Structures are given as C-alpha cells and as structure tokens.
DNA sequence: GCAATTCGGAACGATTTGGTCCGAATTAGC
DNA sequence: GCTAATTCGGACCAAATCGTTCCGAATTGC
C-alpha cells in the first residue's frame, strides 16, 4: 500500500521539470542536480517516463528532455503507472492471475471497484496542482 | 501501488471469517482449509490481525478466533493497516522521513491530501459489502 | 496432573526493488 | 564529410523487503 521510492522520486522529478523548465529543454543531469536525487536514478526515471510518453527526449549534443504534455494534462496516475506499471491492488484484477483460490475467492468481484476509487483519487491530482506552493486542501 | 499478497489474503480470510462463522469460534487451520490458503500463512495473518485488534483469539483445547467487531464496523483500511502498517504513500508523510531532499521537495505538502483520498476510498468498503455475493457497483 | 490443541514469535529462502554501470544513438562543430 | 562531445537507452548487480515455513509457549479439557 506504499508506492515505491522510484515512483516517489518520479513525482518529485516531474514536478521539478514542470515548474522550472516549463517547455524548455533540460538535461537529466541538471535535473538530478536540481532535485538532489542520484543522477543514475534520474536517468532510469527519465527512461521509463519517456517510454510511457510523458517525457519527450531529444538526443545529441544539446539534447535533453521536456514535458510531452502540458502540466495540467498529467496526473499522478499517469506517473505512477509509468514507473510501477498498472494500478491494480491485486494480481487477479487484470488477467488469469494464477492464484489457486479463484473459485472460492468471493472478494475478487469487489476489487475493480476499489481500483477505480484509488485511480480516481490519483487522477484528480495534476502536475499543475503539485506545482503550486500552497497546499490546496 | 500494489498491496502485498499478505494483505490480499488477509481480506480473503476476513471475508471468509465474517461470512461463514459469524460470531462463532473458528480455528486458523479450518479457515485455511476453507479458503484454500496455506495454513502457516493464515497463522501469520491471524497473529497480525489479532495484534491489531480486529480478531479476538482464544487459546486452549477448543479455542479459536472470532471477529472482535461486527462485520459492518471493519473496513479495508483497517485490514490493510493491520497487515502492512500505516497507509502512507511516502515515508515523509509521517515523521522526519530521513530523505535528503526535504527542503527542496515541493511535492511533500501535497501528499497528505492524496493519502486522505486513498484512505477514504478504502474506508468506504466494509466487510459487510465484501460479504455480499453481487457486485455493488 | 497430563495431554491435546491452539496461538505467537523467530528463522530461512525467494522475489522484487533500487542503484550502478556501460554501450548505442544523435547532433554540433570543424 | 568527419570527428568529438553529449545525450539517452538498456543491461547487470547488490540490497531490502516480502512470503513462506518451522518451532516453541500458553491455555484449556479430561
């Protein structure tokens, strides 16, 4: 029930990218130096976020990374899914699951409802909200 | 962002305990046999759930376990917290956290809001809801 | 008092996660 | 056209947590 450190760092990095560079080009090394996170970790995050389509990377001498979408169009669910995979409380939520008690698991039909609730809560928080200095609620 | 197998099994076990034995006395071994879960795993679950106050255990020859509270008064947040600890997305949510980027972590003030949303979603699901055969939503 | 049955805690192994490193690709400059 | 610098992308390794299993302590019934 606790998201991994990678996802946590991803949120921090994305917030820094959204707040400081806007649509400017930014390098992963600079982002690491600015956030204080380990540089290799930021590289890994950038790799996954780029693969998920949240960041647009440009190679070359003066290359870098920038947001692929406006900050208001990116929410926590997108970031977490990009780093940790699908948001699903249980393995049986999506697929055959492989657990041996499928037939007797009466709780299984109720998990999708929980998943939707969690996902909805995460989708309501966007990068624009996180960029604000004051706490909303 | 995925709860551990222990928590998943805990929900299944609690649902079985609520649905089949009501306030009757039940043994961990029978519960394991009934749910199809490994017996030692159920034992561990019972230990944690008892320590959390969700189950009342009775030792002795004809001992066993039973729900400490009515099924309607136990929700998913209680079960998950009993098995996995506090529901907090990040380490810095509760305490000094020890992370080195506290000062520059602008996202930190927003996590409590997310935590409350997640917790609220889990608190809305009670054991009584899970015991029902048909899916609510 | 004895024995059977139970829960509680401790130790081991496996899996996932986090961190680090090196190679491939691309562009600027010469 | 070529070289060189800088970048991202993927693969490897160590660590921590999770999951499982086992054994001991406690309690009640006979």
Short mmCIF file of C-alpha atoms (C1' of nucleotides) in Angstrom, two decimals:
data_model
loop_
_atom_site.label_atom_id
_atom_site.label_comp_id
_atom_site.label_asym_id
_atom_site.label_seq_id
_atom_site.Cartn_x
_atom_site.Cartn_y
_atom_site.Cartn_z
CA UNK A 1 0.00 0.00 0.00
CA UNK A 2 3.02 2.22 -0.21
CA UNK A 3 4.27 3.31 -3.60
CA UNK A 4 7.91 2.61 -4.34
CA UNK A 5 10.68 5.11 -3.92
CA UNK A 6 11.06 5.25 -7.68
CA UNK A 7 7.50 6.48 -8.08
CA UNK A 8 8.01 8.98 -5.33
CA UNK A 9 11.16 10.29 -6.97
CA UNK A 10 9.38 10.35 -10.30
CA UNK A 11 6.77 12.69 -8.93
CA UNK A 12 9.45 14.95 -7.49
CA UNK A 13 11.37 14.96 -10.76
CA UNK A 14 8.29 15.62 -12.83
CA UNK A 15 7.29 18.45 -10.57
CA UNK A 16 10.75 19.98 -10.88
CA UNK A 17 10.65 19.56 -14.64
CA UNK A 18 7.24 21.18 -14.86
CA UNK A 19 8.00 24.03 -12.52
CA UNK A 20 11.47 25.06 -13.55
CA UNK A 21 11.91 24.36 -17.19
CA UNK A 22 8.37 24.64 -18.48
CA UNK A 23 8.71 23.68 -22.11
CA UNK A 24 12.43 24.40 -22.18
CA UNK A 25 14.94 21.68 -22.86
CA UNK A 26 16.52 20.21 -19.77
CA UNK A 27 19.15 17.53 -19.22
CA UNK A 28 18.76 14.62 -16.87
CA UNK A 29 21.99 15.51 -15.11
CA UNK A 30 20.82 19.04 -14.43
CA UNK A 31 17.51 17.75 -13.21
CA UNK A 32 19.30 15.41 -10.82
CA UNK A 33 21.48 18.22 -9.55
CA UNK A 34 18.49 20.48 -9.10
CA UNK A 35 16.36 17.97 -7.23
CA UNK A 36 19.20 16.44 -5.23
CA UNK A 37 18.36 12.91 -6.40
CA UNK A 38 21.11 10.49 -7.53
CA UNK A 39 21.92 11.08 -11.17
CA UNK A 40 21.66 7.43 -12.30
CA UNK A 41 18.29 7.13 -10.64
CA UNK A 42 17.03 10.16 -12.52
CA UNK A 43 18.30 8.59 -15.72
CA UNK A 44 16.29 5.49 -15.02
CA UNK A 45 13.23 7.56 -14.28
CA UNK A 46 13.65 9.54 -17.46
CA UNK A 47 13.92 6.29 -19.41
CA UNK A 48 10.65 4.95 -18.07
CA UNK A 49 8.80 8.23 -18.27
CA UNK A 50 9.91 8.67 -21.86
CA UNK A 51 8.83 5.15 -22.74
CA UNK A 52 5.43 5.91 -21.23
CA UNK A 53 5.09 9.03 -23.35
CA UNK A 54 5.14 11.55 -20.51
CA UNK A 55 8.51 12.98 -21.46
CA UNK A 56 9.92 13.72 -24.88
CA UNK A 57 13.64 13.08 -25.09
CA UNK A 58 16.00 14.58 -27.66
CA UNK A 59 19.39 13.08 -28.24
CA UNK A 60 22.56 14.76 -29.35
CA UNK A 61 24.94 17.39 -28.10
CA UNK A 62 22.42 19.93 -26.89
CA UNK A 63 19.71 17.41 -26.33
CA UNK A 64 17.62 16.93 -23.25
CA UNK A 65 14.13 16.19 -22.07
CA UNK A 66 10.93 18.16 -21.89
CA UNK A 67 7.35 17.53 -20.98
CA UNK A 68 5.42 15.81 -23.74
CA UNK A 69 2.14 17.25 -22.48
CA UNK A 70 1.10 20.37 -20.56
CA UNK A 71 1.47 20.08 -16.81
CA UNK A 72 -2.28 20.24 -16.33
CA UNK A 73 -2.74 17.20 -18.58
CA UNK A 74 -0.50 14.94 -16.48
CA UNK A 75 -1.79 13.46 -13.23
CA UNK A 76 -0.39 11.21 -10.55
CA UNK A 77 -1.98 8.11 -12.01
CA UNK A 78 -0.02 8.60 -15.24
CA UNK A 79 3.27 8.98 -13.44
CA UNK A 80 2.73 6.04 -11.12
CA UNK A 81 1.61 3.80 -13.94
CA UNK A 82 4.65 4.79 -15.97
CA UNK A 83 7.03 3.76 -13.21
CA UNK A 84 5.25 0.95 -11.37
CA UNK A 85 3.02 -0.50 -14.03
CA UNK A 86 -0.77 -0.77 -13.95
CA UNK A 87 -2.53 0.46 -10.85
CA UNK A 88 -4.14 -2.69 -9.50
CA UNK A 89 -4.45 -3.69 -5.90
CA UNK A 90 -4.36 -7.39 -6.70
CA UNK A 91 -2.89 -9.56 -9.40
CA UNK A 92 -6.25 -11.06 -10.27
CA UNK A 93 -7.62 -7.67 -11.26
CA UNK A 94 -6.28 -7.94 -14.76
CA UNK A 95 -5.87 -11.39 -16.23
CA UNK A 96 -5.91 -15.01 -15.11
CA UNK A 97 -3.85 -14.11 -12.03
CA UNK A 98 -2.66 -17.64 -11.45
CA UNK A 99 -3.81 -17.68 -7.86
CA UNK A 100 -5.16 -21.02 -6.76
CA UNK A 101 -8.26 -19.81 -4.97
CA UNK A 102 -10.02 -18.04 -7.79
CA UNK A 103 -13.18 -20.08 -7.49
CA UNK A 104 -13.57 -19.61 -3.75
CA UNK A 105 -12.34 -16.02 -3.69
CA UNK A 106 -15.57 -14.17 -3.08
CA UNK A 107 -13.74 -10.89 -2.64
CA UNK A 108 -12.48 -10.80 -6.20
CA UNK A 109 -15.55 -9.21 -7.81
CA UNK A 110 -15.20 -6.23 -5.50
CA UNK A 111 -11.63 -5.29 -6.29
CA UNK A 112 -12.34 -3.41 -9.51
CA UNK A 113 -14.49 -1.01 -7.54
CA UNK A 114 -11.62 -0.36 -5.15
CA UNK A 115 -9.21 0.06 -8.01
CA UNK A 116 -11.44 2.63 -9.66
CA UNK A 117 -11.72 4.56 -6.43
CA UNK A 118 -7.96 4.64 -5.94
CA UNK A 119 -7.30 5.57 -9.52
CA UNK A 120 -9.92 8.29 -9.44
CA UNK A 121 -8.31 9.81 -6.38
CA UNK A 122 -4.93 9.85 -8.11
CA UNK A 123 -6.29 11.25 -11.33
CA UNK A 124 -7.66 14.28 -9.53
CA UNK A 125 -4.13 15.44 -8.70
CA UNK A 126 -2.30 17.01 -11.64
CA UNK A 127 1.19 18.36 -12.00
CA UNK A 128 -0.26 21.84 -12.04
CA UNK A 129 -1.68 21.20 -8.57
CA UNK A 130 1.65 19.91 -7.32
CA UNK A 131 3.48 22.89 -8.76
CA UNK A 132 1.56 25.28 -6.55
CA UNK A 133 3.42 26.30 -3.45
CA UNK A 134 0.47 26.38 -1.05
CA UNK A 135 -1.44 23.26 -0.12
CA UNK A 136 -4.81 23.05 -1.79
CA UNK A 137 -6.78 21.16 0.85
CA UNK B 1 0.96 0.86 -5.71
CA UNK B 2 0.02 -2.78 -5.32
CA UNK B 3 -0.83 -4.13 -1.90
CA UNK B 4 1.13 -7.14 -0.77
CA UNK B 5 -0.12 -10.68 -1.09
CA UNK B 6 -0.45 -10.84 2.66
CA UNK B 7 -2.95 -8.01 2.66
CA UNK B 8 -4.82 -9.62 -0.19
CA UNK B 9 -5.00 -12.91 1.66
CA UNK B 10 -5.99 -11.08 4.82
CA UNK B 11 -9.01 -9.64 3.08
CA UNK B 12 -9.98 -13.06 1.76
CA UNK B 13 -9.55 -14.63 5.18
CA UNK B 14 -11.50 -11.93 6.92
CA UNK B 15 -14.29 -12.20 4.43
CA UNK B 16 -14.45 -15.95 4.95
CA UNK B 17 -14.41 -15.49 8.71
CA UNK B 18 -17.20 -12.94 8.55
CA UNK B 19 -19.36 -14.84 6.13
CA UNK B 20 -19.10 -18.39 7.38
CA UNK B 21 -18.56 -18.30 11.11
CA UNK B 22 -20.22 -15.06 12.09
CA UNK B 23 -19.52 -14.76 15.78
CA UNK B 24 -18.84 -18.49 16.11
CA UNK B 25 -15.44 -19.76 17.13
CA UNK B 26 -13.22 -20.85 14.28
CA UNK B 27 -9.72 -22.30 14.10
CA UNK B 28 -6.98 -20.97 11.90
CA UNK B 29 -6.47 -24.41 10.38
CA UNK B 30 -10.11 -24.70 9.39
CA UNK B 31 -10.03 -21.20 7.98
CA UNK B 32 -7.01 -22.11 5.90
CA UNK B 33 -8.68 -25.26 4.64
CA UNK B 34 -11.83 -23.39 3.83
CA UNK B 35 -10.15 -20.56 1.92
CA UNK B 36 -7.51 -22.73 0.26
CA UNK B 37 -4.67 -20.59 1.57
CA UNK B 38 -1.51 -22.14 3.06
CA UNK B 39 -2.06 -22.89 6.71
CA UNK B 40 1.14 -21.22 8.01
CA UNK B 41 0.30 -18.08 6.08
CA UNK B 42 -3.12 -17.93 7.68
CA UNK B 43 -1.48 -18.34 11.03
CA UNK B 44 0.68 -15.34 10.39
CA UNK B 45 -2.31 -13.34 9.27
CA UNK B 46 -4.24 -14.28 12.37
CA UNK B 47 -1.32 -13.17 14.50
CA UNK B 48 -1.19 -9.73 12.96
CA UNK B 49 -4.93 -9.26 12.82
CA UNK B 50 -5.22 -10.26 16.45
CA UNK B 51 -2.45 -7.87 17.43
CA UNK B 52 -4.29 -5.11 15.60
CA UNK B 53 -7.49 -5.83 17.50
CA UNK B 54 -9.55 -7.00 14.54
CA UNK B 55 -9.70 -10.62 15.69
CA UNK B 56 -10.12 -11.99 19.18
CA UNK B 57 -8.15 -15.17 19.71
CA UNK B 58 -8.84 -17.75 22.38
CA UNK B 59 -6.23 -20.31 23.32
CA UNK B 60 -6.71 -23.78 24.65
CA UNK B 61 -8.17 -27.03 23.51
CA UNK B 62 -11.40 -25.74 21.97
CA UNK B 63 -10.00 -22.32 21.27
CA UNK B 64 -10.03 -20.42 18.03
CA UNK B 65 -10.60 -16.99 16.58
CA UNK B 66 -13.63 -14.79 16.01
CA UNK B 67 -14.31 -11.27 14.86
CA UNK B 68 -13.66 -8.69 17.52
CA UNK B 69 -16.11 -6.26 15.89
CA UNK B 70 -19.22 -6.59 13.71
CA UNK B 71 -18.51 -7.05 10.04
CA UNK B 72 -20.02 -3.68 9.22
CA UNK B 73 -17.57 -1.96 11.56
CA UNK B 74 -14.47 -3.31 9.82
CA UNK B 75 -13.29 -1.77 6.57
CA UNK B 76 -10.47 -2.37 4.15
CA UNK B 77 -8.33 0.37 5.64
CA UNK B 78 -8.34 -1.43 8.98
CA UNK B 79 -7.30 -4.73 7.47
CA UNK B 80 -4.58 -3.26 5.29
CA UNK B 81 -3.18 -1.19 8.12
CA UNK B 82 -3.14 -4.25 10.36
CA UNK B 83 -1.05 -6.22 7.88
CA UNK B 84 1.03 -3.63 6.06
CA UNK B 85 1.31 -0.85 8.59
CA UNK B 86 0.16 2.73 8.19
CA UNK B 87 -1.38 3.69 4.87
CA UNK B 88 1.03 6.30 3.60
CA UNK B 89 2.16 6.77 0.03
CA UNK B 90 5.54 8.13 1.06
CA UNK B 91 7.85 7.77 4.00
CA UNK B 92 7.89 11.50 4.62
CA UNK B 93 4.15 11.56 5.28
CA UNK B 94 4.58 10.67 8.91
CA UNK B 95 7.76 11.72 10.61
CA UNK B 96 11.21 13.01 9.72
CA UNK B 97 11.44 10.59 6.80
CA UNK B 98 15.20 10.79 6.55
CA UNK B 99 15.15 11.66 2.87
CA UNK B 100 17.84 14.11 1.86
CA UNK B 101 15.73 16.39 -0.28
CA UNK B 102 13.18 17.51 2.26
CA UNK B 103 13.90 21.18 1.79
CA UNK B 104 13.61 21.14 -1.97
CA UNK B 105 10.76 18.62 -2.11
CA UNK B 106 7.89 20.85 -3.13
CA UNK B 107 5.61 17.89 -3.60
CA UNK B 108 5.69 16.91 0.05
CA UNK B 109 2.93 19.23 1.27
CA UNK B 110 0.53 17.63 -1.18
CA UNK B 111 0.91 14.01 -0.13
CA UNK B 112 -1.38 14.17 2.90
CA UNK B 113 -4.21 15.11 0.59
CA UNK B 114 -3.53 12.07 -1.55
CA UNK B 115 -3.27 9.85 1.49
CA UNK B 116 -6.61 11.04 2.79
CA UNK B 117 -8.22 10.37 -0.56
CA UNK B 118 -6.84 6.84 -0.72
CA UNK B 119 -7.75 6.10 2.83
CA UNK B 120 -11.24 7.46 2.36
CA UNK B 121 -11.76 5.23 -0.63
CA UNK B 122 -10.70 2.19 1.38
CA UNK B 123 -12.79 3.12 4.39
CA UNK B 124 -15.93 3.11 2.28
CA UNK B 125 -15.60 -0.64 1.72
CA UNK B 126 -16.62 -2.72 4.72
CA UNK B 127 -16.60 -6.44 5.32
CA UNK B 128 -20.37 -6.42 5.01
CA UNK B 129 -20.01 -5.08 1.47
CA UNK B 130 -17.46 -7.74 0.60
CA UNK B 131 -19.66 -10.48 2.02
CA UNK B 132 -22.39 -9.73 -0.49
CA UNK B 133 -22.34 -12.02 -3.47
CA UNK B 134 -23.30 -9.49 -6.10
CA UNK B 135 -21.04 -6.62 -7.03
CA UNK B 136 -22.24 -3.34 -5.64
CA UNK B 137 -21.09 -1.00 -8.39
"C1'" DG C 1 -1.68 -33.80 36.61
"C1'" DC C 2 -1.46 -34.97 31.84
"C1'" DA C 3 -2.16 -34.34 27.23
"C1'" DA C 4 -4.09 -32.38 23.16
"C1'" DT C 5 -4.85 -28.36 20.62
"C1'" DT C 6 -4.15 -23.76 19.91
"C1'" DC C 7 -1.80 -19.20 19.03
"C1'" DG C 8 2.63 -16.38 18.97
"C1'" DG C 9 7.12 -15.40 17.50
"C1'" DA C 10 11.52 -16.36 15.20
"C1'" DA C 11 14.42 -18.04 11.24
"C1'" DC C 12 15.11 -19.12 6.34
"C1'" DG C 13 14.57 -18.56 1.32
"C1'" DA C 14 12.73 -16.22 -2.74
"C1'" DT C 15 11.30 -12.32 -5.27
"C1'" DT C 16 11.02 -7.68 -6.29
"C1'" DT C 17 13.09 -3.25 -5.92
"C1'" DG C 18 16.78 0.23 -6.01
"C1'" DG C 19 21.22 1.59 -7.56
"C1'" DT C 20 25.13 1.46 -10.78
"C1'" DC C 21 27.39 0.90 -14.92
"C1'" DC C 22 28.39 0.65 -19.86
"C1'" DG C 23 27.03 0.84 -24.73
"C1'" DA C 24 24.30 2.89 -28.80
"C1'" DA C 25 22.47 6.95 -30.99
"C1'" DT C 26 22.40 11.63 -32.33
"C1'" DT C 27 23.78 16.29 -33.19
"C1'" DA C 28 27.13 20.37 -33.09
"C1'" DG C 29 31.26 21.87 -34.62
"C1'" DC C 30 35.44 21.63 -37.56
"C1'" DG D 1 32.46 14.58 -44.51
"C1'" DC D 2 34.42 13.56 -40.31
"C1'" DT D 3 35.41 13.87 -35.51
"C1'" DA D 4 34.10 14.50 -30.99
"C1'" DA D 5 31.19 15.67 -27.26
"C1'" DT D 6 26.95 14.93 -25.01
"C1'" DT D 7 22.96 12.58 -24.56
"C1'" DC D 8 19.54 8.71 -23.75
"C1'" DG D 9 18.54 3.61 -23.55
"C1'" DG D 10 19.17 -0.88 -21.80
"C1'" DA D 11 21.63 -4.48 -19.08
"C1'" DC D 12 23.94 -6.02 -14.77
"C1'" DC D 13 24.50 -6.41 -9.73
"C1'" DA D 14 23.59 -5.66 -4.76
"C1'" DA D 15 20.22 -4.81 -1.13
"C1'" DA D 16 15.97 -4.76 1.24
"C1'" DT D 17 11.54 -6.36 1.78
"C1'" DC D 18 8.14 -9.80 1.36
"C1'" DG D 19 6.46 -14.51 1.63
"C1'" DT D 20 6.81 -18.96 3.48
"C1'" DT D 21 7.96 -22.33 6.77
"C1'" DC D 22 9.06 -24.09 11.13
"C1'" DC D 23 9.31 -24.46 16.14
"C1'" DG D 24 8.26 -23.01 20.91
"C1'" DA D 25 5.00 -21.09 24.67
"C1'" DA D 26 0.42 -20.88 26.57
"C1'" DT D 27 -4.06 -22.47 27.77
"C1'" DT D 28 -7.95 -25.39 28.49
"C1'" DG D 29 -10.35 -30.03 28.73
"C1'" DC D 30 -10.11 -34.54 30.60
#
